[in-house]
Amino acid sequence: MAESAACPAFQLGRPRYEQKQLKECMKLLDDCKHGERPPGVSDLQLWEAQKIKQAIIHPDTGEKIFMPFRMSGYVPFGTPIVIGLLLPNQTVVSTIIWQWLNQSHNACVNYANRNATKPTPASKFLQGYVGAVTSAVSIAVGLNVLIQKANKLSPATRMIIKRLVPFPAVASANICNVGLMRHNELSEGIDVLDDNGNVVGSSKIAARHAITETAFTRVVLPMPIFVLPPIIMSYLEKLRFLQSHRRLLLPVHSLVCLVTFGLSLPVAISLFPQMSQIDVSCLEPEIAMATDCKVVTYNKGL
Protein backbone atom coordinates (compact mmCIF):
# COMPACT_ATOMS: atom_id res chain seq x y z
CA MET A 1 0.00 0.00 0.00
CA ALA A 2 2.76 2.43 0.99
CA GLU A 3 4.76 1.73 -2.15
CA SER A 4 1.86 2.49 -4.49
CA ALA A 5 0.85 5.50 -2.48
CA ALA A 6 4.34 6.94 -2.75
CA CYS A 7 3.75 7.52 -6.46
CA PRO A 8 7.40 7.43 -7.57
CA ALA A 9 8.08 10.23 -10.03
CA PHE A 10 9.95 7.98 -12.44
CA GLN A 11 6.82 5.94 -13.04
CA LEU A 12 5.04 9.00 -14.38
CA GLY A 13 7.55 9.14 -17.20
CA ARG A 14 5.76 6.12 -18.69
CA PRO A 15 2.39 7.25 -20.16
CA ARG A 16 0.55 3.99 -19.46
CA TYR A 17 1.24 4.37 -15.73
CA GLU A 18 0.66 8.09 -15.46
CA GLN A 19 -3.12 8.08 -15.11
CA LYS A 20 -3.12 5.23 -12.59
CA GLN A 21 -0.32 6.67 -10.49
CA LEU A 22 -1.81 10.17 -10.58
CA LYS A 23 -5.14 8.83 -9.29
CA GLU A 24 -3.33 7.02 -6.47
CA CYS A 25 -1.45 10.18 -5.53
CA MET A 26 -4.61 12.29 -5.50
CA LYS A 27 -6.47 9.67 -3.48
CA LEU A 28 -3.64 9.55 -0.96
CA LEU A 29 -3.66 13.35 -0.58
CA ASP A 30 -7.44 13.46 -0.34
CA ASP A 31 -7.45 10.74 2.34
CA CYS A 32 -4.86 12.61 4.37
CA LYS A 33 -6.84 15.83 4.00
CA HIS A 34 -9.79 14.10 5.65
CA GLY A 35 -7.61 12.63 8.42
CA GLU A 36 -7.47 9.12 6.94
CA ARG A 37 -3.74 8.70 6.45
CA PRO A 38 -2.96 5.13 5.31
CA PRO A 39 -0.66 3.20 7.65
CA GLY A 40 3.00 3.09 6.65
CA VAL A 41 2.92 6.23 4.52
CA SER A 42 5.81 8.55 5.32
CA ASP A 43 5.98 12.34 5.06
CA LEU A 44 8.44 11.92 2.17
CA GLN A 45 5.86 9.91 0.24
CA LEU A 46 3.23 12.57 0.88
CA TRP A 47 5.54 15.30 -0.41
CA GLU A 48 6.31 13.19 -3.48
CA ALA A 49 2.60 12.74 -4.16
CA GLN A 50 2.05 16.48 -3.73
CA LYS A 51 4.87 17.30 -6.18
CA ILE A 52 3.41 14.96 -8.79
CA LYS A 53 -0.05 16.45 -8.42
CA GLN A 54 1.27 20.01 -8.69
CA ALA A 55 3.30 19.11 -11.79
CA ILE A 56 0.29 17.69 -13.66
CA ILE A 57 -2.92 19.22 -12.25
CA HIS A 58 -3.86 22.87 -12.70
CA PRO A 59 -4.46 24.37 -9.22
CA ASP A 60 -7.54 26.35 -10.31
CA THR A 61 -9.34 24.02 -12.71
CA GLY A 62 -8.29 20.69 -11.19
CA GLU A 63 -7.73 19.39 -14.73
CA LYS A 64 -4.64 17.76 -16.21
CA ILE A 65 -2.32 20.04 -18.13
CA PHE A 66 -1.35 18.67 -21.55
CA MET A 67 2.17 17.24 -21.20
CA PRO A 68 4.01 19.51 -23.73
CA PHE A 69 2.63 22.58 -21.95
CA ARG A 70 3.51 21.60 -18.38
CA MET A 71 6.51 23.26 -16.76
CA SER A 72 8.01 19.80 -16.34
CA GLY A 73 7.73 19.42 -20.13
CA TYR A 74 9.15 22.85 -20.97
CA VAL A 75 12.75 21.66 -21.35
CA PRO A 76 12.24 18.45 -23.40
CA PHE A 77 9.68 20.05 -25.72
CA GLY A 78 11.29 23.49 -25.84
CA THR A 79 14.94 22.54 -26.35
CA PRO A 80 14.61 21.62 -30.07
CA ILE A 81 13.16 25.09 -30.69
CA VAL A 82 15.96 26.76 -28.72
CA ILE A 83 18.52 24.85 -30.78
CA GLY A 84 16.84 26.04 -33.96
CA LEU A 85 16.79 29.65 -32.76
CA LEU A 86 20.51 29.55 -32.02
CA LEU A 87 21.66 27.92 -35.24
CA PRO A 88 24.26 30.07 -37.03
CA ASN A 89 23.77 31.64 -40.47
CA GLN A 90 20.02 32.13 -40.08
CA THR A 91 18.07 33.36 -43.10
CA VAL A 92 15.05 35.64 -42.82
CA VAL A 93 12.76 32.70 -43.53
CA SER A 94 14.37 30.43 -40.92
CA THR A 95 14.28 33.25 -38.35
CA ILE A 96 10.57 33.73 -38.93
CA ILE A 97 9.86 29.99 -38.70
CA TRP A 98 11.81 29.43 -35.46
CA GLN A 99 10.42 32.55 -33.77
CA TRP A 100 6.91 31.49 -34.76
CA LEU A 101 7.41 27.99 -33.35
CA ASN A 102 8.89 29.38 -30.13
CA GLN A 103 6.09 31.84 -29.45
CA SER A 104 3.47 29.27 -30.41
CA HIS A 105 4.85 26.94 -27.74
CA ASN A 106 5.17 29.80 -25.23
CA ALA A 107 1.59 30.93 -25.87
CA CYS A 108 0.28 27.45 -25.11
CA VAL A 109 2.45 27.17 -21.97
CA ASN A 110 1.27 30.57 -20.72
CA TYR A 111 -2.35 29.73 -21.37
CA ALA A 112 -2.13 26.26 -19.80
CA ASN A 113 -0.45 27.63 -16.63
CA ARG A 114 -2.43 30.86 -16.26
CA ASN A 115 -4.56 31.87 -13.31
CA ALA A 116 -7.87 30.25 -14.30
CA THR A 117 -10.13 31.51 -11.52
CA LYS A 118 -11.95 33.53 -14.21
CA PRO A 119 -12.90 32.21 -17.67
CA THR A 120 -10.69 33.40 -20.54
CA PRO A 121 -12.33 33.89 -23.96
CA ALA A 122 -10.67 32.23 -26.95
CA SER A 123 -10.33 35.68 -28.52
CA LYS A 124 -7.85 36.68 -25.78
CA PHE A 125 -5.75 33.62 -26.56
CA LEU A 126 -5.67 34.53 -30.25
CA GLN A 127 -4.78 38.15 -29.47
CA GLY A 128 -1.86 37.07 -27.30
CA TYR A 129 -0.69 34.56 -29.87
CA VAL A 130 -0.76 37.00 -32.79
CA GLY A 131 0.83 39.81 -30.74
CA ALA A 132 3.68 37.68 -29.43
CA VAL A 133 4.53 36.13 -32.79
CA THR A 134 4.38 39.49 -34.56
CA SER A 135 6.64 41.21 -32.02
CA ALA A 136 9.18 38.37 -31.96
CA VAL A 137 9.45 38.08 -35.72
CA SER A 138 9.58 41.86 -36.22
CA ILE A 139 12.34 42.41 -33.66
CA ALA A 140 14.41 39.41 -34.79
CA VAL A 141 14.21 40.28 -38.49
CA GLY A 142 14.82 43.97 -37.78
CA LEU A 143 17.94 43.28 -35.72
CA ASN A 144 19.28 40.90 -38.36
CA VAL A 145 18.85 43.56 -41.04
CA LEU A 146 20.65 46.15 -38.87
CA ILE A 147 23.56 43.77 -38.28
CA GLN A 148 23.85 43.03 -41.99
CA LYS A 149 24.18 46.78 -42.64
CA ALA A 150 26.79 47.26 -39.90
CA ASN A 151 29.78 47.23 -42.25
CA LYS A 152 32.19 48.56 -39.62
CA LEU A 153 31.95 45.34 -37.61
CA SER A 154 34.38 42.51 -38.25
CA PRO A 155 32.88 39.27 -39.60
CA ALA A 156 33.62 37.46 -36.30
CA THR A 157 32.01 40.20 -34.21
CA ARG A 158 29.03 40.33 -36.55
CA MET A 159 28.59 36.56 -36.22
CA ILE A 160 28.61 36.67 -32.40
CA ILE A 161 26.16 39.58 -32.28
CA LYS A 162 23.92 37.85 -34.80
CA ARG A 163 23.84 34.78 -32.59
CA LEU A 164 22.72 36.94 -29.66
CA VAL A 165 19.78 38.41 -31.60
CA PRO A 166 17.29 35.74 -30.40
CA PHE A 167 17.52 36.94 -26.78
CA PRO A 168 16.08 40.48 -27.15
CA ALA A 169 13.56 39.18 -29.66
CA VAL A 170 12.39 36.35 -27.40
CA ALA A 171 12.51 38.38 -24.16
CA SER A 172 10.39 41.22 -25.54
CA ALA A 173 8.00 38.80 -27.21
CA ASN A 174 7.67 36.84 -23.95
CA ILE A 175 6.53 40.00 -22.15
CA CYS A 176 3.96 40.66 -24.86
CA ASN A 177 2.94 37.01 -24.79
CA VAL A 178 2.26 36.95 -21.04
CA GLY A 179 0.57 40.34 -21.04
CA LEU A 180 -1.70 39.64 -23.99
CA MET A 181 -2.44 36.03 -23.10
CA ARG A 182 -3.48 37.00 -19.59
CA HIS A 183 -4.93 40.45 -20.27
CA ASN A 184 -8.36 39.18 -19.24
CA GLU A 185 -7.07 38.84 -15.66
CA LEU A 186 -6.31 42.57 -15.56
CA SER A 187 -9.87 43.48 -16.51
CA GLU A 188 -11.67 40.78 -14.53
CA GLY A 189 -9.32 40.36 -11.56
CA ILE A 190 -8.21 37.10 -9.94
CA ASP A 191 -9.43 35.37 -6.81
CA VAL A 192 -7.52 35.98 -3.58
CA LEU A 193 -7.73 33.52 -0.71
CA ASP A 194 -7.62 33.86 3.08
CA ASP A 195 -5.64 31.65 5.48
CA ASN A 196 -8.27 28.91 5.23
CA GLY A 197 -8.28 28.85 1.44
CA ASN A 198 -11.63 30.62 1.14
CA VAL A 199 -12.14 33.13 -1.68
CA VAL A 200 -12.19 36.67 -0.27
CA GLY A 201 -12.88 38.40 -3.58
CA SER A 202 -11.46 39.27 -7.00
CA SER A 203 -8.57 41.70 -7.21
CA LYS A 204 -7.23 43.51 -10.27
CA ILE A 205 -4.22 44.65 -8.25
CA ALA A 206 -3.30 41.06 -7.42
CA ALA A 207 -3.72 40.23 -11.11
CA ARG A 208 -1.27 42.98 -12.02
CA HIS A 209 1.24 41.62 -9.52
CA ALA A 210 0.78 38.08 -10.87
CA ILE A 211 1.31 39.07 -14.50
CA THR A 212 4.28 41.32 -13.67
CA GLU A 213 6.01 38.54 -11.75
CA THR A 214 5.34 35.99 -14.48
CA ALA A 215 6.57 38.37 -17.20
CA PHE A 216 9.77 38.99 -15.22
CA THR A 217 10.49 35.26 -15.06
CA ARG A 218 9.97 35.08 -18.84
CA VAL A 219 12.75 37.66 -19.27
CA VAL A 220 15.12 35.96 -16.84
CA LEU A 221 14.54 32.49 -18.32
CA PRO A 222 15.86 33.12 -21.86
CA MET A 223 18.77 35.26 -20.67
CA PRO A 224 21.23 32.40 -19.99
CA ILE A 225 19.62 30.17 -22.63
CA PHE A 226 20.17 32.58 -25.51
CA VAL A 227 23.34 34.29 -24.26
CA LEU A 228 25.56 31.51 -22.88
CA PRO A 229 25.35 28.91 -25.69
CA PRO A 230 26.47 31.35 -28.44
CA ILE A 231 29.42 32.47 -26.30
CA ILE A 232 30.34 28.90 -25.35
CA MET A 233 30.03 27.67 -28.95
CA SER A 234 32.17 30.52 -30.27
CA TYR A 235 35.04 29.09 -28.19
CA LEU A 236 34.30 25.41 -28.74
CA GLU A 237 34.21 25.86 -32.51
CA LYS A 238 37.87 26.96 -32.40
CA LEU A 239 38.96 23.64 -30.90
CA ARG A 240 40.98 21.47 -33.28
CA PHE A 241 38.87 18.44 -32.49
CA LEU A 242 35.62 20.10 -33.54
CA GLN A 243 37.25 21.76 -36.53
CA SER A 244 38.31 18.35 -37.78
CA HIS A 245 34.96 16.77 -36.87
CA ARG A 246 32.42 19.30 -38.10
CA ARG A 247 29.59 16.77 -37.85
CA LEU A 248 29.83 16.95 -34.06
CA LEU A 249 29.05 20.69 -33.95
CA LEU A 250 25.29 20.23 -33.95
CA PRO A 251 25.26 17.50 -31.24
CA VAL A 252 27.59 19.59 -29.06
CA HIS A 253 25.48 22.68 -29.69
CA SER A 254 22.35 20.73 -28.77
CA LEU A 255 23.92 19.43 -25.55
CA VAL A 256 25.00 22.93 -24.51
CA CYS A 257 21.47 24.26 -25.12
CA LEU A 258 19.87 21.35 -23.23
CA VAL A 259 22.11 21.76 -20.17
CA THR A 260 21.66 25.55 -20.11
CA PHE A 261 17.88 25.27 -20.48
CA GLY A 262 17.67 22.58 -17.80
CA LEU A 263 19.60 24.71 -15.32
CA SER A 264 17.86 27.99 -16.15
CA LEU A 265 14.24 26.89 -15.84
CA PRO A 266 14.28 25.99 -12.11
CA VAL A 267 16.08 29.25 -11.32
CA ALA A 268 13.57 31.39 -13.22
CA ILE A 269 10.52 29.57 -11.83
CA SER A 270 11.80 29.79 -8.26
CA LEU A 271 12.04 33.61 -8.34
CA PHE A 272 8.39 33.86 -7.27
CA PRO A 273 6.24 31.11 -5.70
CA GLN A 274 3.25 29.98 -7.73
CA MET A 275 0.95 30.62 -4.77
CA SER A 276 2.09 34.15 -3.94
CA GLN A 277 1.02 36.37 -1.05
CA ILE A 278 0.24 40.05 -0.85
CA ASP A 279 -0.69 42.41 1.99
CA VAL A 280 -4.39 43.18 2.15
CA SER A 281 -3.52 46.84 2.64
CA CYS A 282 -2.12 46.89 -0.91
CA LEU A 283 -5.39 45.64 -2.44
CA GLU A 284 -8.78 47.19 -3.16
CA PRO A 285 -10.75 48.55 -0.15
CA GLU A 286 -13.53 46.00 -0.64
CA ILE A 287 -11.00 43.18 -0.24
CA ALA A 288 -9.72 44.64 3.02
CA MET A 289 -13.27 44.96 4.31
CA ALA A 290 -14.12 41.36 3.46
CA THR A 291 -11.45 39.68 5.61
CA ASP A 292 -9.59 40.01 8.90
CA CYS A 293 -6.43 38.51 7.39
CA LYS A 294 -3.48 40.82 6.89
CA VAL A 295 -2.12 38.74 4.02
CA VAL A 296 -4.00 36.93 1.24
CA THR A 297 -2.86 34.34 -1.29
CA TYR A 298 -3.32 34.17 -5.05
CA ASN A 299 -2.26 31.85 -7.85
CA LYS A 300 0.43 33.73 -9.77
CA GLY A 301 0.50 31.15 -12.52
CA LEU A 302 3.69 29.81 -14.07
PDB file of C-alpha atoms in Angstrom, residues 21-181:
ATOM      1  CA  GLN A  21      -0.320   6.667 -10.487  1.00  0.00           C
ATOM      2  CA  LEU A  22      -1.814  10.165 -10.577  1.00  0.00           C
ATOM      3  CA  LYS A  23      -5.143   8.826  -9.289  1.00  0.00           C
ATOM      4  CA  GLU A  24      -3.331   7.023  -6.466  1.00  0.00           C
ATOM      5  CA  CYS A  25      -1.448  10.177  -5.529  1.00  0.00           C
ATOM      6  CA  MET A  26      -4.606  12.291  -5.504  1.00  0.00           C
ATOM      7  CA  LYS A  27      -6.472   9.669  -3.479  1.00  0.00           C
ATOM      8  CA  LEU A  28      -3.644   9.552  -0.959  1.00  0.00           C
ATOM      9  CA  LEU A  29      -3.656  13.354  -0.585  1.00  0.00           C
ATOM     10  CA  ASP A  30      -7.440  13.458  -0.338  1.00  0.00           C
ATOM     11  CA  ASP A  31      -7.454  10.742   2.340  1.00  0.00           C
ATOM     12  CA  CYS A  32      -4.864  12.615   4.374  1.00  0.00           C
ATOM     13  CA  LYS A  33      -6.837  15.828   4.000  1.00  0.00           C
ATOM     14  CA  HIS A  34      -9.786  14.102   5.652  1.00  0.00           C
ATOM     15  CA  GLY A  35      -7.614  12.630   8.421  1.00  0.00           C
ATOM     16  CA  GLU A  36      -7.465   9.124   6.940  1.00  0.00           C
ATOM     17  CA  ARG A  37      -3.741   8.701   6.451  1.00  0.00           C
ATOM     18  CA  PRO A  38      -2.958   5.129   5.313  1.00  0.00           C
ATOM     19  CA  PRO A  39      -0.656   3.198   7.649  1.00  0.00           C
ATOM     20  CA  GLY A  40       3.002   3.093   6.650  1.00  0.00           C
ATOM     21  CA  VAL A  41       2.915   6.232   4.518  1.00  0.00           C
ATOM     22  CA  SER A  42       5.815   8.551   5.321  1.00  0.00           C
ATOM     23  CA  ASP A  43       5.982  12.338   5.059  1.00  0.00           C
ATOM     24  CA  LEU A  44       8.438  11.921   2.174  1.00  0.00           C
ATOM     25  CA  GLN A  45       5.859   9.906   0.243  1.00  0.00           C
ATOM     26  CA  LEU A  46       3.230  12.570   0.879  1.00  0.00           C
ATOM     27  CA  TRP A  47       5.535  15.300  -0.412  1.00  0.00           C
ATOM     28  CA  GLU A  48       6.308  13.192  -3.478  1.00  0.00           C
ATOM     29  CA  ALA A  49       2.603  12.739  -4.163  1.00  0.00           C
ATOM     30  CA  GLN A  50       2.055  16.479  -3.733  1.00  0.00           C
ATOM     31  CA  LYS A  51       4.865  17.295  -6.176  1.00  0.00           C
ATOM     32  CA  ILE A  52       3.414  14.962  -8.789  1.00  0.00           C
ATOM     33  CA  LYS A  53      -0.046  16.447  -8.417  1.00  0.00           C
ATOM     34  CA  GLN A  54       1.269  20.007  -8.695  1.00  0.00           C
ATOM     35  CA  ALA A  55       3.296  19.109 -11.792  1.00  0.00           C
ATOM     36  CA  ILE A  56       0.290  17.689 -13.656  1.00  0.00           C
ATOM     37  CA  ILE A  57      -2.918  19.219 -12.253  1.00  0.00           C
ATOM     38  CA  HIS A  58      -3.863  22.874 -12.704  1.00  0.00           C
ATOM     39  CA  PRO A  59      -4.464  24.370  -9.217  1.00  0.00           C
ATOM     40  CA  ASP A  60      -7.538  26.349 -10.309  1.00  0.00           C
ATOM     41  CA  THR A  61      -9.341  24.024 -12.711  1.00  0.00           C
ATOM     42  CA  GLY A  62      -8.292  20.687 -11.192  1.00  0.00           C
ATOM     43  CA  GLU A  63      -7.729  19.386 -14.727  1.00  0.00           C
ATOM     44  CA  LYS A  64      -4.642  17.758 -16.211  1.00  0.00           C
ATOM     45  CA  ILE A  65      -2.318  20.045 -18.128  1.00  0.00           C
ATOM     46  CA  PHE A  66      -1.355  18.668 -21.550  1.00  0.00           C
ATOM     47  CA  MET A  67       2.167  17.238 -21.204  1.00  0.00           C
ATOM     48  CA  PRO A  68       4.008  19.505 -23.731  1.00  0.00           C
ATOM     49  CA  PHE A  69       2.633  22.584 -21.953  1.00  0.00           C
ATOM     50  CA  ARG A  70       3.512  21.602 -18.376  1.00  0.00           C
ATOM     51  CA  MET A  71       6.514  23.262 -16.763  1.00  0.00           C
ATOM     52  CA  SER A  72       8.007  19.800 -16.342  1.00  0.00           C
ATOM     53  CA  GLY A  73       7.735  19.417 -20.132  1.00  0.00           C
ATOM     54  CA  TYR A  74       9.153  22.847 -20.967  1.00  0.00           C
ATOM     55  CA  VAL A  75      12.753  21.661 -21.350  1.00  0.00           C
ATOM     56  CA  PRO A  76      12.242  18.447 -23.396  1.00  0.00           C
ATOM     57  CA  PHE A  77       9.685  20.052 -25.719  1.00  0.00           C
ATOM     58  CA  GLY A  78      11.294  23.494 -25.841  1.00  0.00           C
ATOM     59  CA  THR A  79      14.942  22.537 -26.347  1.00  0.00           C
ATOM     60  CA  PRO A  80      14.613  21.617 -30.066  1.00  0.00           C
ATOM     61  CA  ILE A  81      13.155  25.087 -30.689  1.00  0.00           C
ATOM     62  CA  VAL A  82      15.956  26.761 -28.717  1.00  0.00           C
ATOM     63  CA  ILE A  83      18.524  24.851 -30.775  1.00  0.00           C
ATOM     64  CA  GLY A  84      16.837  26.038 -33.959  1.00  0.00           C
ATOM     65  CA  LEU A  85      16.786  29.652 -32.763  1.00  0.00           C
ATOM     66  CA  LEU A  86      20.512  29.552 -32.017  1.00  0.00           C
ATOM     67  CA  LEU A  87      21.657  27.918 -35.239  1.00  0.00           C
ATOM     68  CA  PRO A  88      24.260  30.071 -37.033  1.00  0.00           C
ATOM     69  CA  ASN A  89      23.771  31.635 -40.467  1.00  0.00           C
ATOM     70  CA  GLN A  90      20.024  32.128 -40.082  1.00  0.00           C
ATOM     71  CA  THR A  91      18.070  33.361 -43.096  1.00  0.00           C
ATOM     72  CA  VAL A  92      15.053  35.644 -42.817  1.00  0.00           C
ATOM     73  CA  VAL A  93      12.760  32.703 -43.533  1.00  0.00           C
ATOM     74  CA  SER A  94      14.373  30.429 -40.924  1.00  0.00           C
ATOM     75  CA  THR A  95      14.283  33.249 -38.350  1.00  0.00           C
ATOM     76  CA  ILE A  96      10.567  33.729 -38.934  1.00  0.00           C
ATOM     77  CA  ILE A  97       9.863  29.992 -38.699  1.00  0.00           C
ATOM     78  CA  TRP A  98      11.812  29.427 -35.462  1.00  0.00           C
ATOM     79  CA  GLN A  99      10.416  32.548 -33.773  1.00  0.00           C
ATOM     80  CA  TRP A 100       6.906  31.493 -34.764  1.00  0.00           C
ATOM     81  CA  LEU A 101       7.414  27.989 -33.347  1.00  0.00           C
ATOM     82  CA  ASN A 102       8.894  29.382 -30.132  1.00  0.00           C
ATOM     83  CA  GLN A 103       6.093  31.838 -29.450  1.00  0.00           C
ATOM     84  CA  SER A 104       3.472  29.266 -30.411  1.00  0.00           C
ATOM     85  CA  HIS A 105       4.854  26.944 -27.736  1.00  0.00           C
ATOM     86  CA  ASN A 106       5.168  29.800 -25.227  1.00  0.00           C
ATOM     87  CA  ALA A 107       1.590  30.927 -25.870  1.00  0.00           C
ATOM     88  CA  CYS A 108       0.283  27.449 -25.112  1.00  0.00           C
ATOM     89  CA  VAL A 109       2.447  27.166 -21.968  1.00  0.00           C
ATOM     90  CA  ASN A 110       1.271  30.575 -20.716  1.00  0.00           C
ATOM     91  CA  TYR A 111      -2.355  29.726 -21.371  1.00  0.00           C
ATOM     92  CA  ALA A 112      -2.128  26.263 -19.796  1.00  0.00           C
ATOM     93  CA  ASN A 113      -0.446  27.626 -16.632  1.00  0.00           C
ATOM     94  CA  ARG A 114      -2.425  30.860 -16.256  1.00  0.00           C
ATOM     95  CA  ASN A 115      -4.561  31.868 -13.307  1.00  0.00           C
ATOM     96  CA  ALA A 116      -7.867  30.250 -14.295  1.00  0.00           C
ATOM     97  CA  THR A 117     -10.130  31.515 -11.522  1.00  0.00           C
ATOM     98  CA  LYS A 118     -11.954  33.528 -14.207  1.00  0.00           C
ATOM     99  CA  PRO A 119     -12.899  32.215 -17.666  1.00  0.00           C
ATOM    100  CA  THR A 120     -10.694  33.404 -20.541  1.00  0.00           C
ATOM    101  CA  PRO A 121     -12.333  33.890 -23.959  1.00  0.00           C
ATOM    102  CA  ALA A 122     -10.665  32.226 -26.948  1.00  0.00           C
ATOM    103  CA  SER A 123     -10.333  35.682 -28.518  1.00  0.00           C
ATOM    104  CA  LYS A 124      -7.848  36.681 -25.784  1.00  0.00           C
ATOM    105  CA  PHE A 125      -5.754  33.625 -26.557  1.00  0.00           C
ATOM    106  CA  LEU A 126      -5.675  34.527 -30.253  1.00  0.00           C
ATOM    107  CA  GLN A 127      -4.776  38.155 -29.465  1.00  0.00           C
ATOM    108  CA  GLY A 128      -1.856  37.073 -27.301  1.00  0.00           C
ATOM    109  CA  TYR A 129      -0.686  34.562 -29.870  1.00  0.00           C
ATOM    110  CA  VAL A 130      -0.755  37.004 -32.793  1.00  0.00           C
ATOM    111  CA  GLY A 131       0.827  39.811 -30.745  1.00  0.00           C
ATOM    112  CA  ALA A 132       3.678  37.678 -29.429  1.00  0.00           C
ATOM    113  CA  VAL A 133       4.529  36.127 -32.786  1.00  0.00           C
ATOM    114  CA  THR A 134       4.380  39.490 -34.560  1.00  0.00           C
ATOM    115  CA  SER A 135       6.643  41.215 -32.016  1.00  0.00           C
ATOM    116  CA  ALA A 136       9.177  38.371 -31.960  1.00  0.00           C
ATOM    117  CA  VAL A 137       9.452  38.083 -35.725  1.00  0.00           C
ATOM    118  CA  SER A 138       9.575  41.862 -36.220  1.00  0.00           C
ATOM    119  CA  ILE A 139      12.338  42.410 -33.660  1.00  0.00           C
ATOM    120  CA  ALA A 140      14.408  39.414 -34.793  1.00  0.00           C
ATOM    121  CA  VAL A 141      14.209  40.282 -38.491  1.00  0.00           C
ATOM    122  CA  GLY A 142      14.818  43.972 -37.781  1.00  0.00           C
ATOM    123  CA  LEU A 143      17.936  43.281 -35.719  1.00  0.00           C
ATOM    124  CA  ASN A 144      19.277  40.902 -38.357  1.00  0.00           C
ATOM    125  CA  VAL A 145      18.850  43.561 -41.040  1.00  0.00           C
ATOM    126  CA  LEU A 146      20.651  46.150 -38.874  1.00  0.00           C
ATOM    127  CA  ILE A 147      23.557  43.772 -38.278  1.00  0.00           C
ATOM    128  CA  GLN A 148      23.855  43.030 -41.991  1.00  0.00           C
ATOM    129  CA  LYS A 149      24.176  46.778 -42.635  1.00  0.00           C
ATOM    130  CA  ALA A 150      26.792  47.263 -39.903  1.00  0.00           C
ATOM    131  CA  ASN A 151      29.777  47.234 -42.253  1.00  0.00           C
ATOM    132  CA  LYS A 152      32.188  48.559 -39.617  1.00  0.00           C
ATOM    133  CA  LEU A 153      31.950  45.338 -37.608  1.00  0.00           C
ATOM    134  CA  SER A 154      34.379  42.512 -38.252  1.00  0.00           C
ATOM    135  CA  PRO A 155      32.883  39.266 -39.598  1.00  0.00           C
ATOM    136  CA  ALA A 156      33.624  37.464 -36.299  1.00  0.00           C
ATOM    137  CA  THR A 157      32.007  40.204 -34.210  1.00  0.00           C
ATOM    138  CA  ARG A 158      29.034  40.332 -36.551  1.00  0.00           C
ATOM    139  CA  MET A 159      28.595  36.564 -36.223  1.00  0.00           C
ATOM    140  CA  ILE A 160      28.612  36.670 -32.405  1.00  0.00           C
ATOM    141  CA  ILE A 161      26.158  39.578 -32.282  1.00  0.00           C
ATOM    142  CA  LYS A 162      23.918  37.850 -34.802  1.00  0.00           C
ATOM    143  CA  ARG A 163      23.838  34.776 -32.590  1.00  0.00           C
ATOM    144  CA  LEU A 164      22.718  36.936 -29.661  1.00  0.00           C
ATOM    145  CA  VAL A 165      19.782  38.412 -31.602  1.00  0.00           C
ATOM    146  CA  PRO A 166      17.288  35.739 -30.401  1.00  0.00           C
ATOM    147  CA  PHE A 167      17.521  36.943 -26.782  1.00  0.00           C
ATOM    148  CA  PRO A 168      16.080  40.483 -27.150  1.00  0.00           C
ATOM    149  CA  ALA A 169      13.555  39.185 -29.659  1.00  0.00           C
ATOM    150  CA  VAL A 170      12.394  36.347 -27.405  1.00  0.00           C
ATOM    151  CA  ALA A 171      12.507  38.381 -24.160  1.00  0.00           C
ATOM    152  CA  SER A 172      10.390  41.222 -25.538  1.00  0.00           C
ATOM    153  CA  ALA A 173       8.002  38.795 -27.212  1.00  0.00           C
ATOM    154  CA  ASN A 174       7.667  36.841 -23.947  1.00  0.00           C
ATOM    155  CA  ILE A 175       6.534  39.999 -22.155  1.00  0.00           C
ATOM    156  CA  CYS A 176       3.960  40.664 -24.864  1.00  0.00           C
ATOM    157  CA  ASN A 177       2.944  37.010 -24.785  1.00  0.00           C
ATOM    158  CA  VAL A 178       2.257  36.949 -21.041  1.00  0.00           C
ATOM    159  CA  GLY A 179       0.568  40.343 -21.036  1.00  0.00           C
ATOM    160  CA  LEU A 180      -1.701  39.640 -23.987  1.00  0.00           C
ATOM    161  CA  MET A 181      -2.442  36.027 -23.104  1.00  0.00           C
TER     162      MET A 181
END
